[in-house]
CSV table of C-alpha atoms and ligand atoms in Angstrom, one decimal:
chain,number,residue,atom,x,y,z
A,137,MET,CA,90.8,102.0,122.9
A,138,ALA,CA,92.2,103.2,126.2
A,139,SER,CA,94.8,105.3,124.4
A,140,LEU,CA,92.0,106.8,122.2
A,141,GLY,CA,90.0,107.7,125.3
A,142,LEU,CA,93.1,109.3,126.9
A,143,LEU,CA,93.7,111.3,123.7
A,144,PHE,CA,90.2,112.8,124.0
A,145,ILE,CA,90.4,113.6,127.6
A,146,LEU,CA,93.7,115.4,126.9
A,147,ILE,CA,92.2,117.2,123.9
A,148,CYS,CA,89.2,118.3,126.0
A,149,LEU,CA,91.5,119.5,128.7
A,150,VAL,CA,93.6,121.5,126.3
A,151,ALA,CA,90.5,122.9,124.8
A,152,ALA,CA,89.0,123.9,128.2
A,153,LEU,CA,92.3,125.4,129.3
A,154,SER,CA,92.6,127.5,126.2
A,155,ARG,CA,89.0,128.6,126.0
A,156,GLY,CA,89.1,132.3,125.2
A,157,LYS,CA,92.3,132.0,123.2
A,158,ASN,CA,92.0,131.9,119.5
A,159,VAL,CA,91.9,128.7,117.5
A,160,ARG,CA,95.3,129.2,116.0
A,161,GLU,CA,96.9,129.1,119.5
A,162,LYS,CA,94.9,125.9,120.2
A,163,ILE,CA,96.2,124.4,117.0
A,164,GLU,CA,99.8,125.2,118.1
A,165,GLN,CA,99.1,123.7,121.5
A,166,TRP,CA,97.7,120.5,120.0
A,167,LYS,CA,100.6,120.4,117.6
A,168,THR,CA,103.3,120.4,120.3
A,169,TRP,CA,101.9,117.8,122.6
A,170,ALA,CA,98.5,116.2,121.8
A,171,ILE,CA,100.2,114.4,119.0
A,172,SER,CA,102.6,112.5,121.2
A,173,ARG,CA,99.5,110.9,122.7
A,174,LEU,CA,98.0,109.7,119.5
A,175,PRO,CA,97.4,105.9,119.4
A,176,HIS,CA,99.6,104.2,116.8
A,177,LEU,CA,97.9,104.6,113.4
A,178,PRO,CA,97.5,101.4,111.4
A,179,ALA,CA,100.0,101.1,108.5
A,180,ASP,CA,99.0,100.4,104.9
A,181,PRO,CA,97.7,96.8,105.2
A,182,VAL,CA,99.4,95.8,102.0
A,183,THR,CA,102.9,97.0,102.7
A,184,SER,CA,102.7,95.8,106.3
A,185,SER,CA,101.6,92.2,105.7
A,186,SER,CA,103.8,89.1,105.6
A,187,PRO,CA,104.7,87.6,102.2
A,188,ALA,CA,102.2,84.7,102.7
A,189,GLU,CA,99.3,87.1,103.7
A,190,LYS,CA,100.3,89.3,100.8
A,191,THR,CA,99.9,86.6,98.2
A,192,GLN,CA,96.4,85.9,99.5
A,193,LYS,CA,95.6,89.5,99.6
A,194,GLU,CA,96.9,90.2,96.2
A,195,GLU,CA,94.2,87.9,94.9
A,196,GLU,CA,91.6,90.2,96.2
A,197,ASN,CA,90.6,93.1,93.9
A,198,LEU,CA,89.6,96.6,94.7
A,199,ARG,CA,91.3,96.9,98.0
A,200,TYR,CA,94.0,99.5,97.9
A,201,ALA,CA,93.1,102.2,100.4
A,202,LEU,CA,95.0,105.5,100.9
A,203,PRO,CA,96.7,105.2,104.3
A,204,PRO,CA,95.0,107.4,106.9
A,205,LEU,CA,96.2,111.0,107.4
A,206,GLN,CA,99.1,111.1,109.8
A,207,PRO,CA,100.6,113.9,111.8
A,208,LYS,CA,103.8,115.2,110.3
A,209,THR,CA,106.7,115.3,112.7
A,210,SER,CA,108.5,118.1,110.9
A,211,SER,CA,107.3,121.4,109.4
A,212,ARG,CA,110.2,121.3,106.9
A,213,THR,CA,109.2,120.8,103.2
A,214,SER,CA,110.6,117.5,102.1
A,215,MET,CA,110.4,115.1,99.1
A,216,GLY,CA,108.6,112.6,101.4
A,217,LEU,CA,109.3,109.6,99.2
A,218,LYS,CA,108.7,106.0,100.1
A,219,ARG,CA,109.1,102.7,98.2
A,220,LEU,CA,106.2,101.9,95.9
A,221,GLU,CA,104.5,98.6,96.5
A,222,LYS,CA,104.3,97.6,92.8
A,223,SER,CA,101.1,95.6,93.1
A,224,ASN,CA,99.4,98.9,94.0
A,225,TRP,CA,100.8,101.0,91.2
A,226,LEU,CA,97.4,101.7,89.6
A,227,THR,CA,94.2,101.5,91.7
A,228,VAL,CA,90.6,100.6,91.1
A,229,ASP,CA,88.1,101.2,93.9
A,230,ALA,CA,84.5,102.1,94.7
A,231,HIS,CA,84.9,105.6,93.1
A,232,TYR,CA,85.8,104.1,89.7
A,233,THR,CA,82.4,104.6,88.0
A,234,SER,CA,81.7,108.1,89.2
A,235,GLU,CA,85.2,109.4,88.5
A,236,HIS,CA,85.2,107.6,85.1
A,237,GLN,CA,82.1,109.6,84.1
A,238,VAL,CA,83.8,112.8,85.1
A,239,ARG,CA,86.9,111.8,83.1
A,240,ASN,CA,84.9,111.0,80.0
A,241,TYR,CA,83.0,114.3,80.3
A,242,LEU,CA,86.2,116.3,80.6
A,243,LEU,CA,87.8,114.5,77.6
A,244,ARG,CA,84.6,115.2,75.6
A,245,THR,CA,84.3,118.9,76.5
A,246,SER,CA,87.8,120.1,77.5
A,247,HIS,CA,90.2,117.9,75.6
A,248,PRO,CA,93.1,120.3,75.1
A,249,ASN,CA,92.9,121.4,78.8
A,250,VAL,CA,93.4,117.8,80.0
A,251,ILE,CA,95.6,116.1,77.4
A,252,GLN,CA,98.8,117.4,75.8
A,253,CYS,CA,101.4,115.3,74.0
A,254,LEU,CA,104.4,117.1,72.4
A,255,PRO,CA,106.2,115.8,69.4
A,256,GLY,CA,108.9,113.4,70.4
A,257,SER,CA,106.8,111.9,73.2
A,258,GLU,CA,105.0,109.4,71.1
A,259,ALA,CA,107.1,106.3,71.9
A,260,ALA,CA,106.9,107.1,75.7
A,261,CYS,CA,103.1,107.5,75.4
A,262,HIS,CA,102.9,104.1,73.8
A,263,GLU,CA,105.1,102.6,76.5
A,264,VAL,CA,102.9,104.0,79.2
A,265,LEU,CA,99.8,102.5,77.6
A,266,SER,CA,101.5,99.2,77.2
A,267,ILE,CA,102.6,98.9,80.9
A,268,ALA,CA,99.2,100.2,82.1
A,269,VAL,CA,97.4,97.6,80.0
A,270,ASP,CA,99.7,94.8,81.3
A,271,PHE,CA,99.2,95.9,84.8
A,272,LEU,CA,95.4,96.2,84.6
A,273,ILE,CA,94.7,92.9,83.0
A,274,THR,CA,97.0,91.1,85.4
A,275,ARG,CA,96.0,92.9,88.6
A,276,PHE,CA,92.3,93.3,87.8
A,277,PRO,CA,91.6,90.3,85.5
A,278,ASP,CA,87.8,90.4,86.2
A,279,GLN,CA,87.6,94.1,85.2
A,280,PHE,CA,90.0,94.3,82.2
A,281,THR,CA,90.6,91.6,79.5
A,282,MET,CA,92.4,91.5,76.2
A,283,GLU,CA,90.9,90.3,72.9
A,284,GLY,CA,93.5,90.5,70.1
A,285,GLU,CA,94.8,94.1,70.1
A,286,SER,CA,91.8,95.5,72.1
A,287,ILE,CA,91.3,95.8,75.8
A,288,THR,CA,87.8,95.6,77.3
A,289,ASN,CA,87.0,97.5,80.4
A,290,HIS,CA,84.1,95.5,81.9
A,291,ILE,CA,83.4,98.1,84.6
A,292,ALA,CA,82.5,100.8,82.0
A,293,ASN,CA,81.7,98.4,79.2
A,294,GLU,CA,84.2,100.0,76.8
A,295,SER,CA,86.8,98.6,74.4
A,296,PHE,CA,90.0,100.3,73.0
A,297,LEU,CA,92.6,99.4,70.5
A,298,VAL,CA,95.9,99.4,72.4
A,299,GLY,CA,98.7,98.1,70.2
A,300,PRO,CA,101.2,100.2,68.2
A,301,ASP,CA,98.3,101.4,65.9
A,302,CYS,CA,96.5,103.1,68.8
A,303,PRO,CA,96.2,106.7,67.7
A,304,ASN,CA,96.0,108.3,71.2
A,305,PRO,CA,97.8,106.0,73.7
A,306,LEU,CA,98.1,108.4,76.7
A,307,GLU,CA,94.4,109.3,76.4
A,308,VAL,CA,93.4,105.6,76.4
A,309,ALA,CA,95.6,105.0,79.5
A,310,ALA,CA,93.8,107.9,81.2
A,311,ARG,CA,90.4,106.5,80.2
A,312,LEU,CA,91.2,103.1,81.6
A,313,ALA,CA,92.9,104.1,84.9
A,314,MET,CA,91.8,106.3,87.8
A,315,GLU,CA,95.3,107.9,87.7
A,316,ASP,CA,96.6,110.9,85.7
A,317,PHE,CA,99.8,110.3,83.7
A,318,ASN,CA,102.7,112.7,83.2
A,319,ILE,CA,105.8,111.9,81.1
A,320,LEU,CA,109.1,113.8,81.8
A,321,MET,CA,112.1,113.7,79.5
A,322,LYS,CA,115.5,115.0,80.2
A,323,ASN,CA,116.7,117.7,77.8
A,324,SER,CA,120.2,116.7,76.7
A,325,GLU,CA,121.3,120.4,76.3
A,326,THR,CA,120.0,121.8,79.6
A,327,GLY,CA,120.1,118.6,81.7
A,328,GLU,CA,116.6,119.6,82.9
A,329,TYR,CA,113.5,117.4,83.0
A,330,HIS,CA,110.6,118.7,81.0
A,331,LEU,CA,106.9,117.8,81.0
A,332,GLN,CA,106.6,116.4,77.5
A,333,ALA,CA,103.2,114.7,77.7
A,334,SER,CA,100.4,114.7,80.2
A,335,ALA,CA,96.9,113.4,80.8
A,336,THR,CA,95.9,115.5,83.8
A,337,LEU,CA,92.2,115.2,84.3
A,338,PHE,CA,92.2,116.4,87.9
A,339,PRO,CA,94.7,119.3,88.2
A,340,ALA,CA,95.1,120.9,91.7
A,341,GLY,CA,94.9,124.5,90.8
A,342,TRP,CA,97.1,124.7,87.6
A,343,LYS,CA,96.6,124.8,83.8
A,344,LEU,CA,98.1,122.1,81.8
A,345,GLN,CA,98.3,124.2,78.6
A,346,GLU,CA,100.4,126.8,80.4
A,347,ARG,CA,102.9,124.2,81.8
A,348,ILE,CA,103.3,121.6,79.1
A,349,GLY,CA,106.9,121.5,77.8
A,350,THR,CA,108.2,123.3,80.8
A,351,THR,CA,110.9,122.4,83.3
A,352,MET,CA,110.4,121.0,86.8
A,353,VAL,CA,111.4,124.4,88.3
A,354,ASN,CA,108.8,126.2,86.1
A,355,LEU,CA,106.1,123.6,86.9
A,356,HIS,CA,106.6,124.4,90.5
A,357,GLY,CA,106.9,128.2,90.0
A,358,PRO,CA,104.1,129.0,92.5
A,359,VAL,CA,105.3,126.6,95.2
A,360,PRO,CA,107.3,128.7,97.8
A,361,SER,CA,111.0,128.0,97.8
A,362,TRP,CA,110.6,124.8,95.7
A,363,LYS,CA,113.8,125.5,93.6
A,364,GLU,CA,116.0,126.2,96.6
A,365,LYS,CA,114.6,123.5,98.9
A,366,MET,CA,113.9,120.7,96.4
A,367,GLY,CA,114.9,121.4,92.9
A,368,GLY,CA,118.4,119.9,93.0
A,369,ALA,CA,117.4,116.8,95.1
A,370,VAL,CA,114.5,116.1,92.7
A,371,ASN,CA,116.8,116.3,89.6
A,372,ARG,CA,119.3,113.9,91.2
A,373,TYR,CA,116.5,111.6,92.2
A,374,PHE,CA,115.2,111.5,88.7
A,375,ASP,CA,118.7,110.8,87.3
A,376,HIS,CA,119.0,107.8,89.6
A,377,LEU,CA,115.4,106.5,89.2
A,378,SER,CA,115.3,103.0,87.8
A,379,ALA,CA,112.4,100.7,87.0
A,380,LYS,CA,113.4,98.9,90.2
A,381,THR,CA,113.4,101.9,92.5
A,382,ALA,CA,109.9,103.2,91.9
A,383,MET,CA,108.7,105.5,94.7
A,384,GLU,CA,105.5,107.2,95.9
A,385,ARG,CA,104.6,110.3,97.9
A,386,THR,CA,101.4,112.0,98.9
A,387,ASN,CA,100.4,115.6,99.2
A,388,LEU,CA,97.5,117.4,100.9
A,389,PHE,CA,95.4,120.4,100.0
A,390,ILE,CA,92.3,121.8,101.5
A,391,GLN,CA,89.6,123.0,99.1
A,392,SER,CA,86.4,124.9,99.6
A,393,ASP,CA,84.5,122.8,97.0
A,394,PRO,CA,84.6,119.1,95.9
A,395,HIS,CA,85.6,119.7,92.3
A,396,LEU,CA,88.3,117.2,91.1
A,397,PHE,CA,89.0,119.4,88.0
A,398,SER,CA,90.4,122.6,89.5
A,399,ASP,CA,92.6,124.5,87.0
A,400,ALA,CA,92.7,127.9,88.7
A,401,PRO,CA,92.9,129.3,92.2
A,402,GLU,CA,89.6,128.8,94.1
A,403,VAL,CA,88.9,132.5,94.3
A,404,PRO,CA,90.2,134.9,91.6
A,405,ALA,CA,92.4,137.7,92.9
A,406,GLY,CA,90.3,140.6,94.2
A,407,GLN,CA,87.2,138.5,94.9
A,408,GLU,CA,86.0,137.0,98.1
A,409,LYS,CA,84.2,133.8,98.9
A,410,LYS,CA,82.2,132.9,102.0
A,411,THR,CA,83.4,129.4,103.0
A,412,ILE,CA,81.7,127.5,105.8
A,413,PRO,CA,83.0,124.3,107.6
A,414,GLN,CA,80.6,122.1,105.7
A,415,ASP,CA,82.3,123.2,102.4
A,416,LEU,CA,85.7,122.0,103.4
A,417,GLN,CA,87.3,119.1,101.6
A,418,VAL,CA,90.6,117.3,102.1
A,419,ARG,CA,92.2,116.9,98.7
A,420,ARG,CA,95.1,114.3,98.6
A,421,GLU,CA,97.2,113.1,95.8
A,422,ARG,CA,99.0,109.8,95.7
A,423,GLN,CA,101.9,110.3,93.3
A,424,THR,CA,104.1,107.5,91.9
A,425,PHE,CA,107.5,107.8,90.1
A,426,THR,CA,108.7,105.1,87.7
A,427,ARG,CA,111.4,105.0,85.0
A,428,LEU,CA,110.1,103.7,81.6
A,429,GLU,CA,112.5,100.9,80.7
A,430,LYS,CA,112.3,101.2,76.9
A,431,THR,CA,112.3,105.0,76.3
A,432,GLY,CA,114.0,106.0,79.5
A,433,ALA,CA,111.4,108.7,80.3
A,434,VAL,CA,110.2,109.4,83.9
A,435,LEU,CA,106.5,108.5,84.4
A,436,PHE,CA,104.7,110.4,87.2
A,437,THR,CA,101.2,109.2,88.0
A,438,VAL,CA,98.7,111.1,90.2
A,439,ARG,CA,95.6,109.6,91.9
A,440,THR,CA,93.4,112.2,93.5
A,441,TYR,CA,91.2,111.6,96.6
A,442,MET,CA,88.6,114.0,97.9
A,443,GLN,CA,86.9,113.7,101.3
A,444,PRO,CA,84.7,116.2,103.2
A,445,VAL,CA,86.6,117.4,106.3
A,446,GLU,CA,83.5,116.8,108.4
A,447,GLU,CA,83.6,113.0,107.5
A,448,LEU,CA,87.1,112.5,109.0
A,449,GLY,CA,87.3,110.2,112.0
A,450,ASP,CA,88.7,111.7,115.2
A,451,GLU,CA,92.3,110.4,114.7
A,452,GLU,CA,92.5,111.8,111.2
A,453,ALA,CA,90.9,115.1,112.3
A,454,VAL,CA,93.6,115.5,114.9
A,455,ALA,CA,96.3,114.6,112.3
A,456,LEU,CA,94.9,117.1,109.8
A,457,ILE,CA,94.9,119.9,112.5
A,458,HIS,CA,98.5,118.9,113.3
A,459,GLN,CA,99.5,119.0,109.7
A,460,VAL,CA,97.9,122.4,108.9
A,461,GLY,CA,99.3,123.8,112.2
A,462,GLY,CA,102.8,122.8,111.0
A,463,TRP,CA,102.6,124.6,107.7
A,464,GLU,CA,104.9,127.6,107.4
A,465,GLU,CA,103.1,130.9,106.8
A,466,GLU,CA,104.1,131.0,103.1
A,467,ILE,CA,102.9,127.5,102.6
A,468,LYS,CA,99.6,128.3,104.2
A,469,VAL,CA,99.1,131.2,101.9
A,470,TYR,CA,100.1,129.1,98.9
A,471,LYS,CA,97.6,126.4,99.9
A,472,GLY,CA,94.7,128.9,100.0
A,473,TRP,CA,94.4,129.7,103.8
A,474,ASP,CA,92.7,133.1,102.8
A,475,VAL,CA,89.9,131.1,101.2
A,476,TRP,CA,89.3,128.4,103.8
A,477,GLY,CA,91.3,129.3,106.9
A,478,LYS,CA,88.4,131.0,108.8
A,479,ALA,CA,86.1,128.1,108.1
A,480,PHE,CA,88.8,125.7,109.2
A,481,GLU,CA,89.2,127.5,112.5
A,482,GLU,CA,85.4,127.3,113.0
A,483,TRP,CA,85.5,123.6,112.3
A,484,CYS,CA,88.3,123.1,114.8
A,485,GLU,CA,86.4,125.1,117.4
A,486,LYS,CA,83.2,123.2,116.7
A,487,ARG,CA,84.8,119.8,116.7
A,488,PHE,CA,87.2,120.0,119.7
A,489,GLY,CA,86.8,123.4,121.2
A,490,ARG,CA,83.9,122.9,123.5
B,74,HEM,C1,110.0,114.0,93.7
B,74,HEM,C2,109.4,114.8,92.9
B,74,HEM,C3,108.4,115.9,93.3
B,74,HEM,C4,108.3,116.6,94.5
B,74,HEM,C5,109.1,116.4,95.7
B,74,HEM,C6,107.3,117.6,94.3
B,74,HEM,C7,106.9,118.5,95.3
B,74,HEM,C8,105.8,119.3,95.2
B,74,HEM,C9,105.3,120.2,96.2
B,74,HEM,C10,105.9,120.2,97.6
B,74,HEM,C11,104.3,120.9,95.7
B,74,HEM,C12,103.4,121.9,96.5
B,74,HEM,C13,102.1,121.2,96.9
B,74,HEM,C14,102.4,120.2,97.9
B,74,HEM,O1,102.4,120.5,99.1
B,74,HEM,O2,102.6,119.0,97.6
B,74,HEM,C15,104.1,120.5,94.3
B,74,HEM,C16,103.2,121.0,93.5
B,74,HEM,C17,103.1,120.7,92.2
B,74,HEM,N1,103.8,119.7,91.5
B,74,HEM,FE1,105.3,118.6,92.3
B,74,HEM,N2,106.8,117.5,93.0
B,74,HEM,C18,107.4,116.5,92.4
B,74,HEM,C19,107.2,116.1,91.1
B,74,HEM,C20,106.4,116.6,90.2
B,74,HEM,C21,106.3,116.3,88.9
B,74,HEM,C22,107.0,115.1,88.2
B,74,HEM,C23,105.4,117.1,88.3
B,74,HEM,C24,104.9,117.0,86.9
B,74,HEM,C25,103.7,117.2,86.4
B,74,HEM,C26,104.9,118.0,89.3
B,74,HEM,C27,104.0,119.0,89.2
B,74,HEM,C28,103.5,119.8,90.2
B,74,HEM,C29,102.5,120.8,90.0
B,74,HEM,C30,101.8,121.2,88.7
B,74,HEM,C31,102.2,121.4,91.2
B,74,HEM,C32,101.2,122.5,91.5
B,74,HEM,C33,102.0,123.8,91.4
B,74,HEM,C34,101.0,125.0,91.5
B,74,HEM,O3,100.4,125.1,92.6
B,74,HEM,O4,100.8,125.7,90.5
B,74,HEM,N3,105.5,117.7,90.5
B,74,HEM,N4,105.1,119.6,94.0
């Protein structure tokens, strides 16, 4: 608590000293030194517990929580991978029912925009459903049970055929889980990984129908310098990925509305939108990477979390300011600064500036 108090005194001091300067300068100041005074942020309780505590905790359901926002120490774009705690591969939490309703609605009204499975991906789609079902009934036995070839989801009161006769395995996986599922297969001629099947209910500003079948480089076309900075490393990582070396990473966007399904830039070119601080949302994706043992495809899952910026606690608010302040100019533009930057500055000013 003492260190938290110190942090605020220091932030107020910086804010007072820099009154009259613009908020960007303040962000820069905070970035360089306020961060070093942050109290140690708690680590993910699951990965940090001892084996004995873990066993006890693993018996509890519904308890994976995305770790709090942390300040980044480097502004360089990196893969940012860490080892995946397997018991947390798929998650079920308090948002399950509300997000499930959105997922069902999208599947009913926009099916081709959210599910695409190319010929040749069938076996991998079945493998995804099979491991998702095994995981859910083992990890959440009160919520998911098997009767014969059918799984029952007791949260939503739904049942699905899941064996080899299931006609739409990737869709069923996406209906059961809170995660989106992407299957990548290596093309033997080009040596590139292609997106061969995807259940993406919550895209972050891209259209599945435009990217299905394409390579990693094309998938990341709009991301500044992705090919030069990450393309080769990601290909090598996928080549060496095994079922035992599953990893996860997170990313962060800021949005000016709370929509989980966002398949286009927030504001079409040539138009303007008035964004106010109350509109701002932090959109975070927890992504996992696994090798499918039978078919050898790469499975990439994405769980999306949305939270109003105004609801962030003080430590996370400072961490967010630090992260945004660390983005290179081209990354800021890519992430939509033109749409939400002014409102973000207003929010910084309101929260810490006076
Ligand atoms: C280790 C592997 C990967 C890395 C390091 C990576 C990195 C990134 C980065 C840095 C971004 C920009 C947004 C951000 O700040 O996160 C991004 C966006 C994106 N990634 Fe990945 N990615 C990886 C794997 C994948 C895979 C397997 C897919 C397959 C679906 C994918 C699809 C996308 C898409 C569609 C976008 C949005 C592009 C846009 O704005 O149009 N990524 N990725």
